[in-house]
Amino acid sequence: MRLLLVEDDEMIAESVSGALRRAGYAVDWANDGRAAELSLGNGVYDLVLLDLGLPKRDGIDVLNTYRKNGGAAPVIILTARDAVEERIRGLDAGADDYLIKPFDLDELAARIRALLRRRTGQKQPVYAHGELTLDPAAHDVAKNGVPMPLVPREFALLQALIEEPTRVFTKAELEEKLYGWGEEVGSNTIEVHVHSLRRKIGADQVVTVRGVGYRLKRC
Ligand code: CA
C-alpha cells in the first residue's frame, strides 16, 4: 500500500511516516500544497493524508483539484481542534474522514485500514481468499488456519494481491505499491519477493500470467 502524506510540519511528518512505514506501508511525504498536487498527478496512491494549512497551496484547493481531475483515493484530512468550518469544507470537498491534531497514531492506522477496506468493498476486517487469510490489523497471514510468518514486503505484496484477488498486477504496479520515493528498487525485486512469498505460502498460490504479471490462484 502506497500512501501520500501531505504535511508541512516536519516533526509530525516524521512521526507519522515513521509509524506508517513500521506498519508496512510505503509512504511519500509532500511538504507543501504544490508538491502535493504534483505527487497526486501520478495516480499511484492508495490513500492520502492531507493537512489543510499548507504553504503555496491550501489543502482544500489541493483536494478540490484532485477530485475534479478524477482522483479517487480515500483522503483523510488532518486539522486543528478549533477548525470546525475547515473540517466541514474538507468533507464537502471530497474528504472521506478527518483526524484532529494531535492524534493517536494507532487510531490513524485503524482509520486507514477501515478506509482501505471500504475502497475495495471489503466489509470484514480480515481478507480471505481460498486457503489464505490476511489480517491487516494484526499483520497476520494464515493458510488453512496455520500462521505463515511473512517479512513486511512479502506481507505488503500478498495484501495487494488479496485486496483484488482476480486482478492481474504488473510488476510496475506492484513496485509502486511496495516502494516509496528514494527507495532502491532493483530490476528483479518483485520476482524476488514473489519467489520468497511462494516458498512460504505455496508455489501455486501466486500465479504468473506470462507477459503481464501476477495474480492469486483462482478459487
Ligand atoms: Ca500545516
PDB file of C-alpha atoms and ligand atoms in Angstrom:
ATOM      1  CA  MET A   1       0.000   0.000   0.000  1.00  0.00           C
ATOM      2  CA  ARG A   2       1.376   3.344  -1.033  1.00  0.00           C
ATOM      3  CA  LEU A   3       0.327   6.435   0.920  1.00  0.00           C
ATOM      4  CA  LEU A   4       0.942  10.136   0.365  1.00  0.00           C
ATOM      5  CA  LEU A   5       1.402  12.245   3.475  1.00  0.00           C
ATOM      6  CA  VAL A   6       0.908  15.984   2.873  1.00  0.00           C
ATOM      7  CA  GLU A   7       2.148  17.889   5.915  1.00  0.00           C
ATOM      8  CA  ASP A   8       4.348  20.958   6.320  1.00  0.00           C
ATOM      9  CA  ASP A   9       5.213  20.294   9.975  1.00  0.00           C
ATOM     10  CA  GLU A  10       8.382  18.239   9.806  1.00  0.00           C
ATOM     11  CA  MET A  11       8.067  16.719  13.264  1.00  0.00           C
ATOM     12  CA  ILE A  12       4.530  15.493  12.649  1.00  0.00           C
ATOM     13  CA  ALA A  13       5.538  14.230   9.202  1.00  0.00           C
ATOM     14  CA  GLU A  14       8.450  12.263  10.618  1.00  0.00           C
ATOM     15  CA  SER A  15       6.487  10.620  13.406  1.00  0.00           C
ATOM     16  CA  VAL A  16       3.514   9.782  11.170  1.00  0.00           C
ATOM     17  CA  SER A  17       5.559   8.466   8.250  1.00  0.00           C
ATOM     18  CA  GLY A  18       7.821   6.503  10.617  1.00  0.00           C
ATOM     19  CA  ALA A  19       4.846   4.824  12.283  1.00  0.00           C
ATOM     20  CA  LEU A  20       3.195   4.011   8.952  1.00  0.00           C
ATOM     21  CA  ARG A  21       6.380   2.585   7.466  1.00  0.00           C
ATOM     22  CA  ARG A  22       6.785   0.358  10.502  1.00  0.00           C
ATOM     23  CA  ALA A  23       3.198  -0.784   9.845  1.00  0.00           C
ATOM     24  CA  GLY A  24       4.319  -1.874   6.373  1.00  0.00           C
ATOM     25  CA  TYR A  25       3.097   0.998   4.179  1.00  0.00           C
ATOM     26  CA  ALA A  26       5.197   2.731   1.549  1.00  0.00           C
ATOM     27  CA  VAL A  27       4.925   6.446   2.432  1.00  0.00           C
ATOM     28  CA  ASP A  28       5.834   9.516   0.367  1.00  0.00           C
ATOM     29  CA  TRP A  29       5.932  12.921   2.005  1.00  0.00           C
ATOM     30  CA  ALA A  30       4.962  16.214   0.325  1.00  0.00           C
ATOM     31  CA  ASN A  31       5.644  19.304   2.461  1.00  0.00           C
ATOM     32  CA  ASP A  32       3.611  21.927   0.602  1.00  0.00           C
ATOM     33  CA  GLY A  33       0.453  22.194  -1.478  1.00  0.00           C
ATOM     34  CA  ARG A  34       2.176  22.380  -4.831  1.00  0.00           C
ATOM     35  CA  ALA A  35       4.361  19.336  -4.151  1.00  0.00           C
ATOM     36  CA  ALA A  36       1.165  17.538  -3.120  1.00  0.00           C
ATOM     37  CA  GLU A  37      -0.536  18.342  -6.428  1.00  0.00           C
ATOM     38  CA  LEU A  38       2.461  17.173  -8.413  1.00  0.00           C
ATOM     39  CA  SER A  39       2.598  13.922  -6.460  1.00  0.00           C
ATOM     40  CA  LEU A  40      -1.128  13.278  -6.757  1.00  0.00           C
ATOM     41  CA  GLY A  41      -0.880  13.748 -10.521  1.00  0.00           C
ATOM     42  CA  ASN A  42       0.894  10.410 -10.935  1.00  0.00           C
ATOM     43  CA  GLY A  43      -2.072   8.456  -9.566  1.00  0.00           C
ATOM     44  CA  VAL A  44      -0.193   5.769  -7.635  1.00  0.00           C
ATOM     45  CA  TYR A  45      -1.605   6.343  -4.161  1.00  0.00           C
ATOM     46  CA  ASP A  46      -3.947   4.039  -2.295  1.00  0.00           C
ATOM     47  CA  LEU A  47      -4.728   6.702   0.320  1.00  0.00           C
ATOM     48  CA  VAL A  48      -3.873  10.344   1.082  1.00  0.00           C
ATOM     49  CA  LEU A  49      -3.319  12.055   4.439  1.00  0.00           C
ATOM     50  CA  LEU A  50      -3.858  15.768   3.911  1.00  0.00           C
ATOM     51  CA  ASP A  51      -3.040  18.630   6.238  1.00  0.00           C
ATOM     52  CA  LEU A  52      -5.167  21.657   5.312  1.00  0.00           C
ATOM     53  CA  GLY A  53      -2.968  24.588   6.403  1.00  0.00           C
ATOM     54  CA  LEU A  54      -0.168  24.329   3.832  1.00  0.00           C
ATOM     55  CA  PRO A  55       2.345  26.680   2.197  1.00  0.00           C
ATOM     56  CA  LYS A  56       1.974  27.507  -1.523  1.00  0.00           C
ATOM     57  CA  ARG A  57      -1.483  25.987  -1.956  1.00  0.00           C
ATOM     58  CA  ASP A  58      -4.236  25.415   0.559  1.00  0.00           C
ATOM     59  CA  GLY A  59      -5.145  21.813   1.368  1.00  0.00           C
ATOM     60  CA  ILE A  60      -8.797  22.374   0.388  1.00  0.00           C
ATOM     61  CA  ASP A  61      -7.666  23.613  -3.054  1.00  0.00           C
ATOM     62  CA  VAL A  62      -5.411  20.576  -3.427  1.00  0.00           C
ATOM     63  CA  LEU A  63      -8.356  18.311  -2.579  1.00  0.00           C
ATOM     64  CA  ASN A  64     -10.774  20.133  -4.911  1.00  0.00           C
ATOM     65  CA  THR A  65      -8.361  19.849  -7.824  1.00  0.00           C
ATOM     66  CA  TYR A  66      -7.624  16.215  -7.060  1.00  0.00           C
ATOM     67  CA  ARG A  67     -11.306  15.221  -7.039  1.00  0.00           C
ATOM     68  CA  LYS A  68     -12.071  17.377 -10.091  1.00  0.00           C
ATOM     69  CA  ASN A  69      -9.357  15.521 -12.001  1.00  0.00           C
ATOM     70  CA  GLY A  70     -10.941  12.202 -11.079  1.00  0.00           C
ATOM     71  CA  GLY A  71      -8.627  11.320  -8.179  1.00  0.00           C
ATOM     72  CA  ALA A  72     -10.435   8.564  -6.310  1.00  0.00           C
ATOM     73  CA  ALA A  73      -8.128   7.529  -3.447  1.00  0.00           C
ATOM     74  CA  PRO A  74      -9.586   7.927   0.054  1.00  0.00           C
ATOM     75  CA  VAL A  75      -8.464  11.155   1.730  1.00  0.00           C
ATOM     76  CA  ILE A  76      -8.129  11.737   5.481  1.00  0.00           C
ATOM     77  CA  ILE A  77      -7.758  15.402   6.408  1.00  0.00           C
ATOM     78  CA  LEU A  78      -5.643  16.411   9.382  1.00  0.00           C
ATOM     79  CA  THR A  79      -6.903  19.557  11.104  1.00  0.00           C
ATOM     80  CA  ALA A  80      -6.644  21.649  14.250  1.00  0.00           C
ATOM     81  CA  ARG A  81      -9.093  21.197  17.088  1.00  0.00           C
ATOM     82  CA  ASP A  82     -10.826  24.569  16.667  1.00  0.00           C
ATOM     83  CA  ALA A  83     -11.158  24.336  12.873  1.00  0.00           C
ATOM     84  CA  VAL A  84     -14.738  23.035  12.619  1.00  0.00           C
ATOM     85  CA  GLU A  85     -15.555  25.009   9.472  1.00  0.00           C
ATOM     86  CA  GLU A  86     -12.359  23.795   7.843  1.00  0.00           C
ATOM     87  CA  ARG A  87     -13.326  20.187   8.530  1.00  0.00           C
ATOM     88  CA  ILE A  88     -16.777  20.743   7.059  1.00  0.00           C
ATOM     89  CA  ARG A  89     -15.275  22.329   3.949  1.00  0.00           C
ATOM     90  CA  GLY A  90     -12.845  19.438   3.685  1.00  0.00           C
ATOM     91  CA  LEU A  91     -15.558  16.789   3.919  1.00  0.00           C
ATOM     92  CA  ASP A  92     -17.680  18.688   1.396  1.00  0.00           C
ATOM     93  CA  ALA A  93     -14.679  18.908  -0.934  1.00  0.00           C
ATOM     94  CA  GLY A  94     -14.469  15.112  -1.029  1.00  0.00           C
ATOM     95  CA  ALA A  95     -12.502  14.037   2.056  1.00  0.00           C
ATOM     96  CA  ASP A  96     -13.549  10.670   3.490  1.00  0.00           C
ATOM     97  CA  ASP A  97     -12.559  11.166   7.095  1.00  0.00           C
ATOM     98  CA  TYR A  98     -10.682  13.553   9.349  1.00  0.00           C
ATOM     99  CA  LEU A  99      -8.444  13.474  12.409  1.00  0.00           C
ATOM    100  CA  ILE A 100      -7.892  16.291  14.868  1.00  0.00           C
ATOM    101  CA  LYS A 101      -4.290  17.112  15.779  1.00  0.00           C
ATOM    102  CA  PRO A 102      -2.667  15.889  17.901  1.00  0.00           C
ATOM    103  CA  PHE A 103      -3.989  12.445  17.004  1.00  0.00           C
ATOM    104  CA  ASP A 104      -3.132   8.983  18.205  1.00  0.00           C
ATOM    105  CA  LEU A 105      -1.051   7.017  15.687  1.00  0.00           C
ATOM    106  CA  ASP A 106      -2.892   3.772  16.440  1.00  0.00           C
ATOM    107  CA  GLU A 107      -6.192   5.497  15.719  1.00  0.00           C
ATOM    108  CA  LEU A 108      -4.790   6.850  12.458  1.00  0.00           C
ATOM    109  CA  ALA A 109      -3.667   3.340  11.477  1.00  0.00           C
ATOM    110  CA  ALA A 110      -7.126   1.931  12.270  1.00  0.00           C
ATOM    111  CA  ARG A 111      -8.870   4.608  10.197  1.00  0.00           C
ATOM    112  CA  ILE A 112      -6.513   3.932   7.302  1.00  0.00           C
ATOM    113  CA  ARG A 113      -7.329   0.229   7.430  1.00  0.00           C
ATOM    114  CA  ALA A 114     -11.066   0.993   7.543  1.00  0.00           C
ATOM    115  CA  LEU A 115     -10.892   3.283   4.502  1.00  0.00           C
ATOM    116  CA  LEU A 116      -8.742   0.849   2.535  1.00  0.00           C
ATOM    117  CA  ARG A 117     -11.295  -1.883   3.228  1.00  0.00           C
ATOM    118  CA  ARG A 118     -14.170   0.314   2.158  1.00  0.00           C
ATOM    119  CA  ARG A 119     -12.313   1.232  -1.028  1.00  0.00           C
ATOM    120  CA  THR A 120     -12.208  -2.393  -2.109  1.00  0.00           C
ATOM    121  CA  GLY A 121     -15.751  -3.140  -0.915  1.00  0.00           C
ATOM    122  CA  GLN A 122     -14.395  -5.338   1.879  1.00  0.00           C
ATOM    123  CA  LYS A 123     -16.644  -5.367   4.951  1.00  0.00           C
ATOM    124  CA  GLN A 124     -14.766  -7.913   7.038  1.00  0.00           C
ATOM    125  CA  PRO A 125     -11.597  -6.800   8.841  1.00  0.00           C
ATOM    126  CA  VAL A 126      -9.811  -9.985   7.704  1.00  0.00           C
ATOM    127  CA  TYR A 127      -9.317 -10.736   3.994  1.00  0.00           C
ATOM    128  CA  ALA A 128      -9.960 -14.303   2.927  1.00  0.00           C
ATOM    129  CA  HIS A 129      -9.211 -15.967  -0.391  1.00  0.00           C
ATOM    130  CA  GLY A 130      -9.166 -19.735  -0.853  1.00  0.00           C
ATOM    131  CA  GLU A 131      -6.958 -21.227   1.851  1.00  0.00           C
ATOM    132  CA  LEU A 132      -5.459 -17.868   2.762  1.00  0.00           C
ATOM    133  CA  THR A 133      -6.440 -15.216   5.287  1.00  0.00           C
ATOM    134  CA  LEU A 134      -4.745 -11.882   5.860  1.00  0.00           C
ATOM    135  CA  ASP A 135      -5.420  -9.651   8.859  1.00  0.00           C
ATOM    136  CA  PRO A 136      -4.077  -6.108   8.237  1.00  0.00           C
ATOM    137  CA  ALA A 137      -4.544  -5.001  11.860  1.00  0.00           C
ATOM    138  CA  ALA A 138      -2.711  -7.922  13.450  1.00  0.00           C
ATOM    139  CA  HIS A 139      -0.343  -8.271  10.461  1.00  0.00           C
ATOM    140  CA  ASP A 140      -1.124 -11.990  10.377  1.00  0.00           C
ATOM    141  CA  VAL A 141      -1.315 -14.327   7.424  1.00  0.00           C
ATOM    142  CA  ALA A 142      -2.588 -17.886   7.727  1.00  0.00           C
ATOM    143  CA  LYS A 143      -3.061 -20.777   5.326  1.00  0.00           C
ATOM    144  CA  ASN A 144      -5.833 -23.178   6.343  1.00  0.00           C
ATOM    145  CA  GLY A 145      -5.633 -21.531   9.765  1.00  0.00           C
ATOM    146  CA  VAL A 146      -1.901 -22.165  10.151  1.00  0.00           C
ATOM    147  CA  PRO A 147       0.066 -18.928  10.742  1.00  0.00           C
ATOM    148  CA  MET A 148       2.568 -18.047   7.991  1.00  0.00           C
ATOM    149  CA  PRO A 149       5.256 -15.663   9.223  1.00  0.00           C
ATOM    150  CA  LEU A 150       5.982 -13.163   6.423  1.00  0.00           C
ATOM    151  CA  VAL A 151       8.501 -10.341   6.310  1.00  0.00           C
ATOM    152  CA  PRO A 152       6.961  -6.860   5.702  1.00  0.00           C
ATOM    153  CA  ARG A 153       7.490  -6.773   1.910  1.00  0.00           C
ATOM    154  CA  GLU A 154       6.034 -10.254   1.463  1.00  0.00           C
ATOM    155  CA  PHE A 155       3.084  -9.182   3.578  1.00  0.00           C
ATOM    156  CA  ALA A 156       2.610  -5.995   1.547  1.00  0.00           C
ATOM    157  CA  LEU A 157       2.788  -7.988  -1.689  1.00  0.00           C
ATOM    158  CA  LEU A 158       0.197 -10.505  -0.533  1.00  0.00           C
ATOM    159  CA  GLN A 159      -2.026  -7.711   0.764  1.00  0.00           C
ATOM    160  CA  ALA A 160      -2.001  -6.001  -2.630  1.00  0.00           C
ATOM    161  CA  LEU A 161      -2.929  -9.274  -4.359  1.00  0.00           C
ATOM    162  CA  ILE A 162      -5.619 -10.369  -1.900  1.00  0.00           C
ATOM    163  CA  GLU A 163      -7.377  -6.983  -1.955  1.00  0.00           C
ATOM    164  CA  GLU A 164      -8.191  -7.536  -5.632  1.00  0.00           C
ATOM    165  CA  PRO A 165      -7.827 -11.298  -5.942  1.00  0.00           C
ATOM    166  CA  THR A 166      -8.971 -11.590  -9.560  1.00  0.00           C
ATOM    167  CA  ARG A 167      -6.841  -8.759 -10.897  1.00  0.00           C
ATOM    168  CA  VAL A 168      -3.520  -9.312 -12.643  1.00  0.00           C
ATOM    169  CA  PHE A 169      -0.907  -6.858 -11.331  1.00  0.00           C
ATOM    170  CA  THR A 170       2.025  -5.812 -13.464  1.00  0.00           C
ATOM    171  CA  LYS A 171       5.477  -5.674 -11.903  1.00  0.00           C
ATOM    172  CA  ALA A 172       5.410  -1.883 -12.196  1.00  0.00           C
ATOM    173  CA  GLU A 173       2.109  -1.677 -10.307  1.00  0.00           C
ATOM    174  CA  LEU A 174       3.467  -3.864  -7.516  1.00  0.00           C
ATOM    175  CA  GLU A 175       6.665  -1.818  -7.310  1.00  0.00           C
ATOM    176  CA  GLU A 176       4.546   1.326  -6.938  1.00  0.00           C
ATOM    177  CA  LYS A 177       2.568  -0.258  -4.127  1.00  0.00           C
ATOM    178  CA  LEU A 178       5.581  -1.587  -2.229  1.00  0.00           C
ATOM    179  CA  TYR A 179       8.116   1.204  -2.570  1.00  0.00           C
ATOM    180  CA  GLY A 180       8.121   4.945  -1.878  1.00  0.00           C
ATOM    181  CA  TRP A 181      10.334   7.694  -3.290  1.00  0.00           C
ATOM    182  CA  GLY A 182      14.038   7.237  -2.910  1.00  0.00           C
ATOM    183  CA  GLU A 183      13.823   3.536  -2.160  1.00  0.00           C
ATOM    184  CA  GLU A 184      16.135   1.474  -4.342  1.00  0.00           C
ATOM    185  CA  VAL A 185      14.149  -0.973  -6.491  1.00  0.00           C
ATOM    186  CA  GLY A 186      16.229  -3.497  -8.430  1.00  0.00           C
ATOM    187  CA  SER A 187      15.028  -4.783 -11.809  1.00  0.00           C
ATOM    188  CA  ASN A 188      14.116  -8.200 -10.357  1.00  0.00           C
ATOM    189  CA  THR A 189      12.946  -7.034  -6.909  1.00  0.00           C
ATOM    190  CA  ILE A 190       9.318  -8.078  -7.385  1.00  0.00           C
ATOM    191  CA  GLU A 191      10.343 -11.510  -8.739  1.00  0.00           C
ATOM    192  CA  VAL A 192      12.454 -11.998  -5.616  1.00  0.00           C
ATOM    193  CA  HIS A 193       9.534 -11.113  -3.321  1.00  0.00           C
ATOM    194  CA  VAL A 194       7.155 -13.354  -5.288  1.00  0.00           C
ATOM    195  CA  HIS A 195       9.671 -16.190  -5.047  1.00  0.00           C
ATOM    196  CA  SER A 196      10.067 -15.868  -1.279  1.00  0.00           C
ATOM    197  CA  LEU A 197       6.299 -15.455  -0.793  1.00  0.00           C
ATOM    198  CA  ARG A 198       5.670 -18.645  -2.806  1.00  0.00           C
ATOM    199  CA  ARG A 199       8.194 -20.537  -0.705  1.00  0.00           C
ATOM    200  CA  LYS A 200       6.204 -19.669   2.397  1.00  0.00           C
ATOM    201  CA  ILE A 201       2.562 -19.901   1.292  1.00  0.00           C
ATOM    202  CA  GLY A 202       2.911 -22.434  -1.537  1.00  0.00           C
ATOM    203  CA  ALA A 203       4.132 -22.033  -5.094  1.00  0.00           C
ATOM    204  CA  ASP A 204       0.651 -22.496  -6.587  1.00  0.00           C
ATOM    205  CA  GLN A 205      -0.879 -19.610  -4.590  1.00  0.00           C
ATOM    206  CA  VAL A 206       0.652 -16.878  -6.762  1.00  0.00           C
ATOM    207  CA  VAL A 207       0.113 -17.370 -10.477  1.00  0.00           C
ATOM    208  CA  THR A 208       2.406 -15.881 -13.119  1.00  0.00           C
ATOM    209  CA  VAL A 209       0.451 -14.534 -16.075  1.00  0.00           C
ATOM    210  CA  ARG A 210       3.056 -14.628 -18.809  1.00  0.00           C
ATOM    211  CA  GLY A 211       3.968 -11.288 -20.277  1.00  0.00           C
ATOM    212  CA  VAL A 212       1.617  -9.467 -17.891  1.00  0.00           C
ATOM    213  CA  GLY A 213       2.289 -10.051 -14.201  1.00  0.00           C
ATOM    214  CA  TYR A 214       0.895 -11.840 -11.163  1.00  0.00           C
ATOM    215  CA  ARG A 215      -2.408 -12.696  -9.537  1.00  0.00           C
ATOM    216  CA  LEU A 216      -3.661 -15.025  -6.843  1.00  0.00           C
ATOM    217  CA  LYS A 217      -4.720 -18.582  -7.625  1.00  0.00           C
ATOM    218  CA  ARG A 218      -8.391 -18.848  -8.642  1.00  0.00           C
ATOM    219  CA  CYS A 219     -10.667 -20.448  -6.099  1.00  0.00           C
TER     220      CYS A 219
HETATM  221 CA    CA B   1       0.102  22.828   8.454  1.00  0.00          CA
END
